[in-house]
Amino acid sequence: MVNQSSLRGAGQMIELRQLSKQYGNIQAVTGLDLKINRGEIFGLLGPNGAGKTTTIRMLTMLTRPSSGTALINGYEINRDFSKIKKEIGVVPQHMNLDEELTARENLELHGRLHKMPRFQRQQRIQELLAYVELADRAHDLAGKFSGGMKRRLMIARALMHYPSVLFLDEPTAGLDPQTRRKIWDLIRRMNSEGMTVLLTTHYIEEAEVLCHRVGIMDRGRLIALGTPAELKKRAGEVVVEAFSRSGTEYRFFANREQALEYAGSHTENVVIREANLEDVYVELTGRKVGD
Ligand SMILES: Nc1ncnc2c1ncn2[C@@H]1O[C@H](COP(=O)(O)OP(=O)(O)OP(=O)(O)O)[C@@H](O)[C@H]1O
Ligand SMILES: [Mg+2]
């Protein structure tokens, strides 16, 4: 028998086609066209209200698009509902563990909902609790966990049924730097084992170190797309920061020589440094992250 998933092997894992969502007169997402490759870690960036969560909610079939559609591993959202449910794991922006259940029971419940056989469930729970370093807390209530532990448990839960795509909506929001790096390692490890990952973040350095490509959203639209290096090149690789009473002015240059020349003509305090993805982001969205 031919394996369906191997037939679906090549090309894109996720394809958005003019995906749009309107809430009353709020246009949350407008005509998104985007292809995400198999095995890619893709990051969606954008200010509050840009439409990132709405996009993920449509792709994971928690809300229906107003128009347009999307394919996941070749299956169309809301049409091939149960096939897509098997393909995807979801870690939502807000904590939604069952706090009255233990870590183990949270995973058990998810396994049952996915109709995993008992033996497979037991094995997978063991494996995943070890994977997210919560094996010694298996029997503690999820409600008693710290933010980082809850987040790791949510990731384990999303992985229970062996999905091929993982959606992570702000996986490291509010976590300390060590815990954040642990989650990065977890994401990298899953990805090296073949998982396609779509995540959103407000931490630009997170996108820069973790994502193969990023898309920047603003007011429901995709306004930039590329690898972090491509996006930086587009804005200019060297930045001159000139401080003055009226605020800091940022100017982008293709190389250090041009930057030095400009800086030399300036009387204020200036700093010359390499551009980072945050500079590009601010330049494109015209606002600081989170504004
Ligand atoms: N259920 C809803 N009902 C009405 N409006 C909604 C709903 N969900 C989202 N919106 C609106 O859609 C827009 C996009 O919201 P969304 O949550 O997708 O943004 P986001 O990019 O995830 O923002 P954040 O970075 O703050 O998480 C906002 O204007 C928001 O108010
Ligand atoms: Mg959001």
PDB file of C-alpha atoms in Angstrom, residues 54-159:
ATOM      1  CA  THR A  54      -5.809  34.847  14.285  1.00  0.00           C
ATOM      2  CA  THR A  55      -3.683  33.318  11.510  1.00  0.00           C
ATOM      3  CA  ILE A  56      -2.671  30.411  13.730  1.00  0.00           C
ATOM      4  CA  ARG A  57      -6.259  29.949  14.891  1.00  0.00           C
ATOM      5  CA  MET A  58      -7.409  29.660  11.288  1.00  0.00           C
ATOM      6  CA  LEU A  59      -4.631  27.228  10.380  1.00  0.00           C
ATOM      7  CA  THR A  60      -5.421  25.058  13.387  1.00  0.00           C
ATOM      8  CA  MET A  61      -9.154  25.248  12.619  1.00  0.00           C
ATOM      9  CA  LEU A  62     -10.146  26.977  15.856  1.00  0.00           C
ATOM     10  CA  THR A  63     -11.783  29.699  13.809  1.00  0.00           C
ATOM     11  CA  ARG A  64     -12.974  29.778  10.213  1.00  0.00           C
ATOM     12  CA  PRO A  65     -11.530  32.163   7.641  1.00  0.00           C
ATOM     13  CA  SER A  66     -13.908  34.799   6.264  1.00  0.00           C
ATOM     14  CA  SER A  67     -12.401  34.105   2.870  1.00  0.00           C
ATOM     15  CA  GLY A  68      -9.442  32.333   1.340  1.00  0.00           C
ATOM     16  CA  THR A  69      -8.126  29.011   2.526  1.00  0.00           C
ATOM     17  CA  ALA A  70      -5.022  27.081   3.514  1.00  0.00           C
ATOM     18  CA  LEU A  71      -3.551  23.650   2.973  1.00  0.00           C
ATOM     19  CA  ILE A  72      -1.622  21.657   5.521  1.00  0.00           C
ATOM     20  CA  ASN A  73       0.360  18.765   4.132  1.00  0.00           C
ATOM     21  CA  GLY A  74      -1.909  18.961   1.094  1.00  0.00           C
ATOM     22  CA  TYR A  75      -5.148  18.833   3.101  1.00  0.00           C
ATOM     23  CA  GLU A  76      -7.514  21.758   3.047  1.00  0.00           C
ATOM     24  CA  ILE A  77      -8.444  23.346   6.374  1.00  0.00           C
ATOM     25  CA  ASN A  78     -12.008  22.771   7.604  1.00  0.00           C
ATOM     26  CA  ARG A  79     -12.572  20.344   4.763  1.00  0.00           C
ATOM     27  CA  ASP A  80     -10.218  17.538   5.747  1.00  0.00           C
ATOM     28  CA  PHE A  81     -10.787  18.263   9.426  1.00  0.00           C
ATOM     29  CA  SER A  82      -9.796  14.942  10.979  1.00  0.00           C
ATOM     30  CA  LYS A  83      -6.790  14.451   8.690  1.00  0.00           C
ATOM     31  CA  ILE A  84      -5.449  17.871   9.647  1.00  0.00           C
ATOM     32  CA  LYS A  85      -6.114  17.275  13.350  1.00  0.00           C
ATOM     33  CA  LYS A  86      -3.715  14.342  13.122  1.00  0.00           C
ATOM     34  CA  GLU A  87      -1.058  16.420  11.365  1.00  0.00           C
ATOM     35  CA  ILE A  88      -0.945  19.366  13.744  1.00  0.00           C
ATOM     36  CA  GLY A  89       0.155  20.071  17.282  1.00  0.00           C
ATOM     37  CA  VAL A  90      -0.858  23.368  18.858  1.00  0.00           C
ATOM     38  CA  VAL A  91       0.625  25.357  21.719  1.00  0.00           C
ATOM     39  CA  PRO A  92      -1.704  28.332  22.179  1.00  0.00           C
ATOM     40  CA  GLN A  93      -0.718  31.791  23.358  1.00  0.00           C
ATOM     41  CA  HIS A  94      -2.608  31.449  26.630  1.00  0.00           C
ATOM     42  CA  MET A  95      -2.187  28.676  29.139  1.00  0.00           C
ATOM     43  CA  ASN A  96      -4.923  26.091  28.702  1.00  0.00           C
ATOM     44  CA  LEU A  97      -3.724  23.115  30.705  1.00  0.00           C
ATOM     45  CA  ASP A  98      -6.147  21.425  33.034  1.00  0.00           C
ATOM     46  CA  GLU A  99      -4.761  22.770  36.296  1.00  0.00           C
ATOM     47  CA  GLU A 100      -6.646  20.264  38.425  1.00  0.00           C
ATOM     48  CA  LEU A 101      -4.932  17.371  36.679  1.00  0.00           C
ATOM     49  CA  THR A 102      -1.342  16.193  37.056  1.00  0.00           C
ATOM     50  CA  ALA A 103       1.198  16.617  34.266  1.00  0.00           C
ATOM     51  CA  ARG A 104       0.778  12.992  33.369  1.00  0.00           C
ATOM     52  CA  GLU A 105      -3.022  13.178  33.391  1.00  0.00           C
ATOM     53  CA  ASN A 106      -2.977  16.202  31.071  1.00  0.00           C
ATOM     54  CA  LEU A 107      -1.034  14.159  28.528  1.00  0.00           C
ATOM     55  CA  GLU A 108      -3.184  11.099  29.135  1.00  0.00           C
ATOM     56  CA  LEU A 109      -6.338  13.083  28.406  1.00  0.00           C
ATOM     57  CA  HIS A 110      -4.909  14.415  25.161  1.00  0.00           C
ATOM     58  CA  GLY A 111      -3.852  10.915  24.101  1.00  0.00           C
ATOM     59  CA  ARG A 112      -7.369   9.630  24.737  1.00  0.00           C
ATOM     60  CA  LEU A 113      -8.913  12.459  22.755  1.00  0.00           C
ATOM     61  CA  HIS A 114      -6.667  11.399  19.884  1.00  0.00           C
ATOM     62  CA  LYS A 115      -7.749   7.792  20.376  1.00  0.00           C
ATOM     63  CA  MET A 116      -4.234   6.572  20.992  1.00  0.00           C
ATOM     64  CA  PRO A 117      -4.145   2.985  22.262  1.00  0.00           C
ATOM     65  CA  ARG A 118      -3.339   2.605  25.957  1.00  0.00           C
ATOM     66  CA  PHE A 119       0.079   1.058  25.495  1.00  0.00           C
ATOM     67  CA  GLN A 120       1.181   3.717  23.027  1.00  0.00           C
ATOM     68  CA  ARG A 121      -0.124   6.441  25.365  1.00  0.00           C
ATOM     69  CA  GLN A 122       1.853   5.140  28.331  1.00  0.00           C
ATOM     70  CA  GLN A 123       5.020   4.924  26.302  1.00  0.00           C
ATOM     71  CA  ARG A 124       4.634   8.321  24.708  1.00  0.00           C
ATOM     72  CA  ILE A 125       3.892  10.053  28.014  1.00  0.00           C
ATOM     73  CA  GLN A 126       7.031   8.598  29.539  1.00  0.00           C
ATOM     74  CA  GLU A 127       9.092   9.623  26.539  1.00  0.00           C
ATOM     75  CA  LEU A 128       7.706  13.175  26.353  1.00  0.00           C
ATOM     76  CA  LEU A 129       7.952  13.936  30.058  1.00  0.00           C
ATOM     77  CA  ALA A 130      11.619  13.014  29.830  1.00  0.00           C
ATOM     78  CA  TYR A 131      11.970  15.048  26.621  1.00  0.00           C
ATOM     79  CA  VAL A 132      10.702  18.237  28.272  1.00  0.00           C
ATOM     80  CA  GLU A 133      12.513  17.444  31.544  1.00  0.00           C
ATOM     81  CA  LEU A 134       9.415  16.996  33.660  1.00  0.00           C
ATOM     82  CA  ALA A 135       9.709  13.279  34.402  1.00  0.00           C
ATOM     83  CA  ASP A 136      10.229  13.927  38.115  1.00  0.00           C
ATOM     84  CA  ARG A 137       7.109  16.138  38.233  1.00  0.00           C
ATOM     85  CA  ALA A 138       4.783  13.695  36.444  1.00  0.00           C
ATOM     86  CA  HIS A 139       2.454  13.345  39.400  1.00  0.00           C
ATOM     87  CA  ASP A 140       2.270  17.007  40.404  1.00  0.00           C
ATOM     88  CA  LEU A 141      -0.727  19.165  39.537  1.00  0.00           C
ATOM     89  CA  ALA A 142      -0.192  21.310  36.451  1.00  0.00           C
ATOM     90  CA  GLY A 143      -1.687  24.233  38.387  1.00  0.00           C
ATOM     91  CA  LYS A 144       1.306  24.151  40.731  1.00  0.00           C
ATOM     92  CA  PHE A 145       3.871  24.468  37.948  1.00  0.00           C
ATOM     93  CA  SER A 146       5.929  27.562  37.152  1.00  0.00           C
ATOM     94  CA  GLY A 147       5.322  29.398  33.854  1.00  0.00           C
ATOM     95  CA  GLY A 148       8.247  27.670  32.146  1.00  0.00           C
ATOM     96  CA  MET A 149       7.166  24.238  33.331  1.00  0.00           C
ATOM     97  CA  LYS A 150       3.609  24.852  32.140  1.00  0.00           C
ATOM     98  CA  ARG A 151       4.905  25.901  28.755  1.00  0.00           C
ATOM     99  CA  ARG A 152       7.035  22.762  28.494  1.00  0.00           C
ATOM    100  CA  LEU A 153       4.066  20.613  29.474  1.00  0.00           C
ATOM    101  CA  MET A 154       1.953  22.310  26.798  1.00  0.00           C
ATOM    102  CA  ILE A 155       4.642  21.484  24.239  1.00  0.00           C
ATOM    103  CA  ALA A 156       4.713  17.861  25.384  1.00  0.00           C
ATOM    104  CA  ARG A 157       0.934  17.722  25.103  1.00  0.00           C
ATOM    105  CA  ALA A 158       1.019  19.136  21.576  1.00  0.00           C
ATOM    106  CA  LEU A 159       3.504  16.426  20.575  1.00  0.00           C
TER     107      LEU A 159
END
